[in-house]
Amino acid sequence: MNRRLLMWDVDRTLLVGGGVGVEAYAAAFTAVTGQAWAGSLMAAGRTDLSITPELFAQHGIADAAPHMAEFFTRYAVEFGARSHLMRGQGRLLPGVSEVLAALHSRPGVVQTLVTGNITAIGIAKVTAFGLERYFDTAIGGYGDDHAVRSELVLRCRQRAEAAHGPFADEDVLVIGDTVHDVAGALAAGVVAVGVATGATPASELAAAGAHHVLDDLGDVEQAVALLAG
C-alpha cells in the first residue's frame, strides 16, 4: 500500500480568509499594547513567529518577546470571536473540498497542516469551512512552533512518524502557494507542490524549485492522482 504524508498550507492554498485574520490580529495587538493598529507587512508564506516582531517594531516596540505569549493567546480569542465571519467574507478555493475528501478516503494517505498561522488560528480557519475532518491537526507544523518554515516541515514529519510510522522522503509532500512553502519543503528534503492560487504565478513556483506545479485544484482527478501517488 502506498503511504503518503500530505502537509497543506492554509491561506490561499485551501482558502481565502476575507480579512478576518487581519482584523483579529489588529484587535489583539491593540488589546495587548494599548496602541492603535497601523501595521503593514507582506505575510504570505511566512510564520507568525517571524512576522510578529517586525510588526511590533513598526509600532516602536523594539522587543516583542515579552508580549508574544499574551499576544498569541489574545489573537486566538479575537479570531474565535470572528470565525463565524469566514464563510461570508472568505471562500474555499476551487476543488479543495473534493480533493481533500477524495484523499481522505485513500488508505495510507495522512493529511495535516503546515502553516505560518499559530496552531489555534490554522485549525480554526479550516474548521470554519468544515475541513477539519480531513486533517490530523495534532501532527501539524504551525507558526508558533518556529520562525523558520522548514522547521515546521521537519517538526510535522517527526510528529507524523511518531503517530503513523515512517514515510519515505518522496512520499512527504508540502502543498503551498508561495516560494516560502517551496523553499521549506526543499530545505527539509521532501517534495514541493506549488499551487498558483495565491499571488505567486506558476512560473515563479517552478523557478523556486517546486517539483510539481498546479494552477489550482479545480481538476480534482489530476490533483488526487498527483498527491496520492
PDB file of N, CA, C and O in Angstrom, residues 31-73:
ATOM      1  N   ALA A  31      -5.288  45.367  22.041  1.00  0.00           N
ATOM      2  CA  ALA A  31      -5.646  44.902  23.384  1.00  0.00           C
ATOM      3  C   ALA A  31      -4.415  44.673  24.247  1.00  0.00           C
ATOM      4  O   ALA A  31      -4.425  44.976  25.446  1.00  0.00           O
ATOM      5  N   VAL A  32      -3.341  44.169  23.654  1.00  0.00           N
ATOM      6  CA  VAL A  32      -2.136  43.828  24.414  1.00  0.00           C
ATOM      7  C   VAL A  32      -1.240  45.040  24.642  1.00  0.00           C
ATOM      8  O   VAL A  32      -0.631  45.183  25.707  1.00  0.00           O
ATOM      9  N   THR A  33      -1.151  45.919  23.641  1.00  0.00           N
ATOM     10  CA  THR A  33      -0.195  47.041  23.724  1.00  0.00           C
ATOM     11  C   THR A  33      -0.848  48.375  24.073  1.00  0.00           C
ATOM     12  O   THR A  33      -0.152  49.302  24.498  1.00  0.00           O
ATOM     13  N   GLY A  34      -2.144  48.491  23.855  1.00  0.00           N
ATOM     14  CA  GLY A  34      -2.813  49.776  24.064  1.00  0.00           C
ATOM     15  C   GLY A  34      -2.623  50.742  22.911  1.00  0.00           C
ATOM     16  O   GLY A  34      -3.097  51.883  22.973  1.00  0.00           O
ATOM     17  N   GLN A  35      -1.944  50.302  21.850  1.00  0.00           N
ATOM     18  CA  GLN A  35      -1.704  51.171  20.701  1.00  0.00           C
ATOM     19  C   GLN A  35      -2.677  50.865  19.571  1.00  0.00           C
ATOM     20  O   GLN A  35      -3.067  49.720  19.362  1.00  0.00           O
ATOM     21  N   ALA A  36      -3.018  51.919  18.836  1.00  0.00           N
ATOM     22  CA  ALA A  36      -3.838  51.728  17.650  1.00  0.00           C
ATOM     23  C   ALA A  36      -3.026  50.977  16.596  1.00  0.00           C
ATOM     24  O   ALA A  36      -1.818  51.171  16.471  1.00  0.00           O
ATOM     25  N   TRP A  37      -3.691  50.115  15.869  1.00  0.00           N
ATOM     26  CA  TRP A  37      -3.026  49.303  14.845  1.00  0.00           C
ATOM     27  C   TRP A  37      -2.747  50.144  13.596  1.00  0.00           C
ATOM     28  O   TRP A  37      -3.623  50.801  13.061  1.00  0.00           O
ATOM     29  N   ALA A  38      -1.508  50.111  13.131  1.00  0.00           N
ATOM     30  CA  ALA A  38      -1.134  50.813  11.900  1.00  0.00           C
ATOM     31  C   ALA A  38      -0.107  49.997  11.122  1.00  0.00           C
ATOM     32  O   ALA A  38       0.726  50.541  10.418  1.00  0.00           O
ATOM     33  N   GLY A  39      -0.179  48.690  11.269  1.00  0.00           N
ATOM     34  CA  GLY A  39       0.835  47.819  10.681  1.00  0.00           C
ATOM     35  C   GLY A  39       0.553  47.450   9.239  1.00  0.00           C
ATOM     36  O   GLY A  39      -0.577  47.472   8.774  1.00  0.00           O
ATOM     37  N   SER A  40       1.629  47.107   8.530  1.00  0.00           N
ATOM     38  CA  SER A  40       1.514  46.640   7.156  1.00  0.00           C
ATOM     39  C   SER A  40       2.742  45.807   6.837  1.00  0.00           C
ATOM     40  O   SER A  40       3.871  46.273   7.012  1.00  0.00           O
ATOM     41  N   LEU A  41       2.525  44.572   6.372  1.00  0.00           N
ATOM     42  CA  LEU A  41       3.645  43.688   6.074  1.00  0.00           C
ATOM     43  C   LEU A  41       3.181  42.585   5.143  1.00  0.00           C
ATOM     44  O   LEU A  41       2.070  42.088   5.272  1.00  0.00           O
ATOM     45  N   MET A  42       4.032  42.229   4.196  1.00  0.00           N
ATOM     46  CA  MET A  42       3.735  41.087   3.326  1.00  0.00           C
ATOM     47  C   MET A  42       3.944  39.807   4.130  1.00  0.00           C
ATOM     48  O   MET A  42       5.072  39.452   4.473  1.00  0.00           O
ATOM     49  N   ALA A  43       2.862  39.128   4.439  1.00  0.00           N
ATOM     50  CA  ALA A  43       2.938  37.974   5.336  1.00  0.00           C
ATOM     51  C   ALA A  43       2.875  36.635   4.620  1.00  0.00           C
ATOM     52  O   ALA A  43       3.151  35.607   5.228  1.00  0.00           O
ATOM     53  N   ALA A  44       2.531  36.612   3.335  1.00  0.00           N
ATOM     54  CA  ALA A  44       2.271  35.351   2.635  1.00  0.00           C
ATOM     55  C   ALA A  44       3.442  34.388   2.731  1.00  0.00           C
ATOM     56  O   ALA A  44       4.571  34.720   2.374  1.00  0.00           O
ATOM     57  N   GLY A  45       3.154  33.193   3.235  1.00  0.00           N
ATOM     58  CA  GLY A  45       4.169  32.151   3.316  1.00  0.00           C
ATOM     59  C   GLY A  45       5.078  32.222   4.518  1.00  0.00           C
ATOM     60  O   GLY A  45       5.872  31.308   4.752  1.00  0.00           O
ATOM     61  N   ARG A  46       4.977  33.280   5.293  1.00  0.00           N
ATOM     62  CA  ARG A  46       5.833  33.442   6.463  1.00  0.00           C
ATOM     63  C   ARG A  46       5.120  32.949   7.714  1.00  0.00           C
ATOM     64  O   ARG A  46       3.929  32.672   7.713  1.00  0.00           O
ATOM     65  N   THR A  47       5.869  32.845   8.804  1.00  0.00           N
ATOM     66  CA  THR A  47       5.298  32.346  10.054  1.00  0.00           C
ATOM     67  C   THR A  47       4.945  33.505  10.978  1.00  0.00           C
ATOM     68  O   THR A  47       5.577  34.564  10.936  1.00  0.00           O
ATOM     69  N   ASP A  48       3.961  33.276  11.839  1.00  0.00           N
ATOM     70  CA  ASP A  48       3.583  34.316  12.802  1.00  0.00           C
ATOM     71  C   ASP A  48       4.737  34.666  13.738  1.00  0.00           C
ATOM     72  O   ASP A  48       4.867  35.820  14.156  1.00  0.00           O
ATOM     73  N   LEU A  49       5.576  33.688  14.064  1.00  0.00           N
ATOM     74  CA  LEU A  49       6.731  33.987  14.912  1.00  0.00           C
ATOM     75  C   LEU A  49       7.746  34.865  14.204  1.00  0.00           C
ATOM     76  O   LEU A  49       8.511  35.583  14.849  1.00  0.00           O
ATOM     77  N   SER A  50       7.777  34.819  12.889  1.00  0.00           N
ATOM     78  CA  SER A  50       8.670  35.675  12.116  1.00  0.00           C
ATOM     79  C   SER A  50       8.074  37.059  11.895  1.00  0.00           C
ATOM     80  O   SER A  50       8.764  38.082  11.994  1.00  0.00           O
ATOM     81  N   ILE A  51       6.787  37.090  11.598  1.00  0.00           N
ATOM     82  CA  ILE A  51       6.110  38.338  11.246  1.00  0.00           C
ATOM     83  C   ILE A  51       5.922  39.261  12.447  1.00  0.00           C
ATOM     84  O   ILE A  51       6.124  40.482  12.372  1.00  0.00           O
ATOM     85  N   THR A  52       5.521  38.695  13.570  1.00  0.00           N
ATOM     86  CA  THR A  52       5.071  39.499  14.713  1.00  0.00           C
ATOM     87  C   THR A  52       6.137  40.455  15.249  1.00  0.00           C
ATOM     88  O   THR A  52       5.827  41.635  15.504  1.00  0.00           O
ATOM     89  N   PRO A  53       7.393  40.050  15.444  1.00  0.00           N
ATOM     90  CA  PRO A  53       8.385  41.019  15.908  1.00  0.00           C
ATOM     91  C   PRO A  53       8.547  42.215  14.967  1.00  0.00           C
ATOM     92  O   PRO A  53       8.746  43.346  15.423  1.00  0.00           O
ATOM     93  N   GLU A  54       8.440  41.998  13.664  1.00  0.00           N
ATOM     94  CA  GLU A  54       8.552  43.096  12.715  1.00  0.00           C
ATOM     95  C   GLU A  54       7.367  44.048  12.835  1.00  0.00           C
ATOM     96  O   GLU A  54       7.527  45.268  12.743  1.00  0.00           O
ATOM     97  N   LEU A  55       6.190  43.492  13.026  1.00  0.00           N
ATOM     98  CA  LEU A  55       5.017  44.344  13.167  1.00  0.00           C
ATOM     99  C   LEU A  55       5.055  45.144  14.466  1.00  0.00           C
ATOM    100  O   LEU A  55       4.659  46.319  14.497  1.00  0.00           O
ATOM    101  N   PHE A  56       5.528  44.523  15.530  1.00  0.00           N
ATOM    102  CA  PHE A  56       5.693  45.272  16.779  1.00  0.00           C
ATOM    103  C   PHE A  56       6.708  46.392  16.588  1.00  0.00           C
ATOM    104  O   PHE A  56       6.524  47.514  17.081  1.00  0.00           O
ATOM    105  N   ALA A  57       7.792  46.103  15.869  1.00  0.00           N
ATOM    106  CA  ALA A  57       8.824  47.122  15.626  1.00  0.00           C
ATOM    107  C   ALA A  57       8.276  48.296  14.824  1.00  0.00           C
ATOM    108  O   ALA A  57       8.675  49.453  15.050  1.00  0.00           O
ATOM    109  N   GLN A  58       7.354  48.022  13.902  1.00  0.00           N
ATOM    110  CA  GLN A  58       6.731  49.104  13.140  1.00  0.00           C
ATOM    111  C   GLN A  58       5.981  50.082  14.044  1.00  0.00           C
ATOM    112  O   GLN A  58       5.787  51.238  13.692  1.00  0.00           O
ATOM    113  N   HIS A  59       5.574  49.592  15.206  1.00  0.00           N
ATOM    114  CA  HIS A  59       4.843  50.432  16.162  1.00  0.00           C
ATOM    115  C   HIS A  59       5.749  50.955  17.274  1.00  0.00           C
ATOM    116  O   HIS A  59       5.260  51.419  18.306  1.00  0.00           O
ATOM    117  N   GLY A  60       7.059  50.833  17.088  1.00  0.00           N
ATOM    118  CA  GLY A  60       8.008  51.372  18.054  1.00  0.00           C
ATOM    119  C   GLY A  60       8.325  50.453  19.217  1.00  0.00           C
ATOM    120  O   GLY A  60       8.954  50.880  20.188  1.00  0.00           O
ATOM    121  N   ILE A  61       7.913  49.187  19.139  1.00  0.00           N
ATOM    122  CA  ILE A  61       8.212  48.218  20.199  1.00  0.00           C
ATOM    123  C   ILE A  61       9.341  47.329  19.704  1.00  0.00           C
ATOM    124  O   ILE A  61       9.133  46.391  18.918  1.00  0.00           O
ATOM    125  N   ALA A  62      10.562  47.663  20.135  1.00  0.00           N
ATOM    126  CA  ALA A  62      11.747  47.010  19.588  1.00  0.00           C
ATOM    127  C   ALA A  62      11.858  45.550  20.012  1.00  0.00           C
ATOM    128  O   ALA A  62      12.382  44.719  19.265  1.00  0.00           O
ATOM    129  N   ASP A  63      11.383  45.237  21.199  1.00  0.00           N
ATOM    130  CA  ASP A  63      11.489  43.866  21.704  1.00  0.00           C
ATOM    131  C   ASP A  63      10.080  43.310  21.927  1.00  0.00           C
ATOM    132  O   ASP A  63       9.412  43.645  22.909  1.00  0.00           O
ATOM    133  N   ALA A  64       9.658  42.451  21.006  1.00  0.00           N
ATOM    134  CA  ALA A  64       8.310  41.877  21.112  1.00  0.00           C
ATOM    135  C   ALA A  64       8.261  40.679  22.037  1.00  0.00           C
ATOM    136  O   ALA A  64       7.173  40.259  22.450  1.00  0.00           O
ATOM    137  N   ALA A  65       9.410  40.124  22.383  1.00  0.00           N
ATOM    138  CA  ALA A  65       9.450  38.862  23.127  1.00  0.00           C
ATOM    139  C   ALA A  65       8.589  38.853  24.392  1.00  0.00           C
ATOM    140  O   ALA A  65       7.876  37.875  24.648  1.00  0.00           O
ATOM    141  N   PRO A  66       8.629  39.916  25.216  1.00  0.00           N
ATOM    142  CA  PRO A  66       7.814  39.882  26.444  1.00  0.00           C
ATOM    143  C   PRO A  66       6.312  39.852  26.187  1.00  0.00           C
ATOM    144  O   PRO A  66       5.533  39.527  27.088  1.00  0.00           O
ATOM    145  N   HIS A  67       5.914  40.182  24.965  1.00  0.00           N
ATOM    146  CA  HIS A  67       4.487  40.274  24.648  1.00  0.00           C
ATOM    147  C   HIS A  67       3.949  39.064  23.888  1.00  0.00           C
ATOM    148  O   HIS A  67       2.734  38.928  23.739  1.00  0.00           O
ATOM    149  N   MET A  68       4.837  38.217  23.383  1.00  0.00           N
ATOM    150  CA  MET A  68       4.422  37.212  22.405  1.00  0.00           C
ATOM    151  C   MET A  68       3.374  36.234  22.944  1.00  0.00           C
ATOM    152  O   MET A  68       2.365  35.964  22.287  1.00  0.00           O
ATOM    153  N   ALA A  69       3.608  35.671  24.114  1.00  0.00           N
ATOM    154  CA  ALA A  69       2.677  34.675  24.646  1.00  0.00           C
ATOM    155  C   ALA A  69       1.302  35.285  24.856  1.00  0.00           C
ATOM    156  O   ALA A  69       0.273  34.700  24.448  1.00  0.00           O
ATOM    157  N   GLU A  70       1.249  36.446  25.478  1.00  0.00           N
ATOM    158  CA  GLU A  70      -0.037  37.106  25.709  1.00  0.00           C
ATOM    159  C   GLU A  70      -0.692  37.484  24.391  1.00  0.00           C
ATOM    160  O   GLU A  70      -1.913  37.329  24.225  1.00  0.00           O
ATOM    161  N   PHE A  71       0.129  37.974  23.430  1.00  0.00           N
ATOM    162  CA  PHE A  71      -0.420  38.377  22.145  1.00  0.00           C
ATOM    163  C   PHE A  71      -1.034  37.196  21.399  1.00  0.00           C
ATOM    164  O   PHE A  71      -2.160  37.285  20.894  1.00  0.00           O
ATOM    165  N   PHE A  72      -0.339  36.079  21.337  1.00  0.00           N
ATOM    166  CA  PHE A  72      -0.872  34.926  20.610  1.00  0.00           C
ATOM    167  C   PHE A  72      -2.133  34.380  21.275  1.00  0.00           C
ATOM    168  O   PHE A  72      -3.068  33.945  20.594  1.00  0.00           O
ATOM    169  N   THR A  73      -2.166  34.414  22.609  1.00  0.00           N
ATOM    170  CA  THR A  73      -3.376  33.975  23.316  1.00  0.00           C
ATOM    171  C   THR A  73      -4.555  34.871  22.968  1.00  0.00           C
ATOM    172  O   THR A  73      -5.660  34.398  22.674  1.00  0.00           O
TER     173      THR A  73
END
